[in-house]
Tab-separated table of C-alpha atoms in Angstrom:
chain	number	residue	atom	x	y	z
A	7	MET	CA	121.894	98.106	143.558
A	8	SER	CA	125.081	99.417	142.628
A	9	LYS	CA	127.523	99.442	146.001
A	10	VAL	CA	128.078	103.367	145.454
A	11	GLY	CA	126.319	106.087	147.090
A	12	PRO	CA	123.219	105.832	145.060
A	13	GLN	CA	122.558	102.121	146.516
A	14	THR	CA	123.111	104.005	150.643
A	15	GLU	CA	120.582	106.511	149.060
A	16	ALA	CA	117.820	103.511	148.076
A	17	GLN	CA	118.363	101.892	151.290
A	18	SER	CA	117.472	104.733	153.595
A	19	ALA	CA	114.359	105.773	151.796
A	20	LEU	CA	113.819	101.565	151.960
A	21	ILE	CA	114.239	102.193	155.890
A	22	HIS	CA	112.175	105.530	155.769
A	23	LEU	CA	109.822	103.949	154.690
A	24	MET	CA	109.952	100.440	156.232
A	25	VAL	CA	109.629	102.679	159.849
A	26	ALA	CA	106.718	105.376	158.298
A	27	MET	CA	105.042	102.211	158.103
A	28	SER	CA	105.411	101.316	161.540
A	29	ALA	CA	104.137	104.803	162.822
A	30	ALA	CA	101.028	105.298	160.059
A	31	ASP	CA	98.689	104.428	163.184
A	32	GLU	CA	100.376	105.874	165.631
A	33	THR	CA	102.026	102.790	167.629
A	34	LEU	CA	105.427	101.456	167.187
A	35	ARG	CA	104.501	97.728	167.400
A	36	ASP	CA	107.740	95.614	168.647
A	37	SER	CA	106.490	93.063	165.942
A	38	GLU	CA	107.365	95.547	163.403
A	39	PHE	CA	110.742	96.611	164.461
A	40	ARG	CA	111.725	93.036	164.904
A	41	GLN	CA	110.388	92.891	161.243
A	42	ILE	CA	112.454	95.354	160.129
A	43	SER	CA	115.389	94.525	162.206
A	44	LEU	CA	115.013	90.745	160.220
A	45	ILE	CA	114.224	92.337	157.113
A	46	LEU	CA	117.845	94.613	157.159
A	47	GLN	CA	119.710	91.648	157.912
A	48	THR	CA	118.409	89.419	155.328
A	49	LEU	CA	117.040	90.705	152.507
A	50	PRO	CA	119.548	91.170	149.548
A	51	VAL	CA	118.375	95.176	148.863
A	52	PHE	CA	120.445	95.499	151.840
A	53	ASP	CA	123.514	94.017	151.395
A	54	GLY	CA	126.577	96.747	152.663
A	55	PHE	CA	124.493	98.330	154.533
A	56	ASP	CA	126.402	99.745	157.406
A	57	ARG	CA	124.514	99.460	160.591
A	58	ASP	CA	126.271	102.055	162.226
A	59	ARG	CA	123.265	104.739	160.046
A	60	LEU	CA	120.612	103.932	161.474
A	61	GLY	CA	120.462	105.947	164.477
A	62	SER	CA	121.000	109.214	161.831
A	63	ILE	CA	118.593	107.366	159.768
A	64	ALA	CA	115.802	107.055	162.884
A	65	ALA	CA	116.643	111.096	163.666
A	66	GLU	CA	115.828	111.647	160.120
A	67	ILE	CA	112.188	109.431	159.946
A	68	GLY	CA	111.845	111.918	163.366
A	69	LEU	CA	112.285	114.734	161.986
A	70	LEU	CA	110.731	113.926	158.745
A	71	LEU	CA	107.298	112.536	160.390
A	72	ASP	CA	106.991	115.762	162.180
A	73	GLN	CA	106.418	117.849	159.478
A	74	THR	CA	102.782	118.706	157.555
A	75	ASN	CA	103.516	116.593	154.674
A	76	GLY	CA	106.519	114.146	156.259
A	77	ILE	CA	104.900	111.157	154.553
A	78	ASP	CA	104.736	112.451	150.641
A	79	THR	CA	108.015	113.200	151.494
A	80	ILE	CA	109.278	109.689	151.957
A	81	ILE	CA	107.453	108.371	149.804
A	82	GLU	CA	108.711	111.132	147.370
A	83	HIS	CA	112.082	110.123	148.588
A	84	VAL	CA	111.490	106.042	148.049
A	85	ALA	CA	109.819	107.343	144.082
A	86	THR	CA	112.930	109.200	143.096
A	87	SER	CA	116.003	107.103	145.072
A	88	VAL	CA	114.883	103.653	144.596
A	89	PRO	CA	115.631	102.662	141.188
A	90	ARG	CA	112.335	101.594	139.227
A	91	LYS	CA	112.930	97.978	139.415
A	92	PHE	CA	112.797	98.014	143.142
A	93	HIS	CA	109.664	99.620	143.375
A	94	GLU	CA	107.754	96.541	143.956
A	95	THR	CA	110.291	96.104	146.510
A	96	ALA	CA	109.373	99.097	148.292
A	97	TYR	CA	105.946	98.239	147.990
A	98	ALA	CA	106.774	94.168	149.740
A	99	LEU	CA	108.267	96.029	152.646
A	100	ALA	CA	105.983	97.900	153.356
A	101	VAL	CA	103.403	95.255	153.008
A	102	GLU	CA	105.062	92.920	155.315
A	103	ILE	CA	105.952	96.066	158.121
A	104	ALA	CA	101.774	96.016	158.139
A	105	ALA	CA	101.149	92.869	158.066
A	106	SER	CA	103.965	91.824	160.590
A	107	ASP	CA	101.183	92.744	163.635
A	108	ARG	CA	98.485	90.577	161.721
A	109	PHE	CA	96.708	93.663	161.409
A	110	ALA	CA	96.535	96.923	159.153
A	111	SER	CA	94.738	99.884	159.958
A	112	GLN	CA	93.081	102.721	158.404
A	113	PRO	CA	95.619	104.752	158.050
A	114	GLU	CA	98.296	101.358	156.865
A	115	LEU	CA	95.644	100.986	154.637
A	116	ARG	CA	95.707	104.248	153.311
A	117	LEU	CA	99.812	104.722	153.883
A	118	LEU	CA	99.820	101.492	151.045
A	119	GLU	CA	97.709	102.909	148.569
A	120	MET	CA	99.614	106.216	148.972
A	121	ILE	CA	102.396	103.946	147.540
A	122	ARG	CA	100.761	102.481	145.494
A	123	ASP	CA	99.744	105.415	143.186
A	124	ARG	CA	102.747	106.860	143.443
A	125	LEU	CA	104.920	104.160	142.276
A	126	ASP	CA	102.561	103.394	139.985
A	127	LEU	CA	102.822	99.750	140.686
A	128	ASP	CA	101.015	97.101	138.559
A	129	PRO	CA	97.553	95.782	140.513
A	130	LEU	CA	98.188	92.448	139.463
A	131	ALA	CA	101.444	92.851	141.452
A	132	VAL	CA	100.277	94.366	143.683
A	133	ALA	CA	97.732	92.260	144.367
A	134	ALA	CA	100.540	89.141	144.634
A	135	ILE	CA	102.485	90.510	147.092
A	136	GLU	CA	99.253	91.478	149.950
A	137	ARG	CA	98.396	87.658	149.163
A	138	SER	CA	101.880	86.526	149.926
A	139	ALA	CA	101.717	88.456	153.081
A	140	ARG	CA	98.906	87.607	154.336
A	141	VAL	CA	99.259	83.390	153.386
A	142	ARG	CA	102.593	84.200	155.566
A	143	TYR	CA	100.955	85.359	158.697
A	144	ARG	CA	98.042	83.748	158.064
A	145	LEU	CA	97.327	81.576	161.932
A	146	PRO	CA	96.772	78.248	162.643
A	147	ASP	CA	92.749	77.414	163.201
């Protein structure tokens, strides 16, 4: 992503998506917010992100999620703001948040389905992303 305005718009859209995934089951878990924080600190897609913007982004997300079609708006924002080559990354971030508490609820699974459909992702890429998350979050016997 370039280091100008479109980067910050795409980054905001990705953050909206992660928080929407966390809120999908109406339970905002600490494990999910810790994972979002870790992602923001470590993944290259968030290089240069101004963490001071998190407060305003959180307010935007709250307003969006209160709207009747808020989830659809967030997904559409990702589809139009995030460059196509990062659509798999967007899906991977959503899966990461869903997997971080080691249980994907029906609302989370439905949201993942909506994201897959709107971003028109390759089914093999989707399967690989989901499998990777299952393996990373597997508990020892």
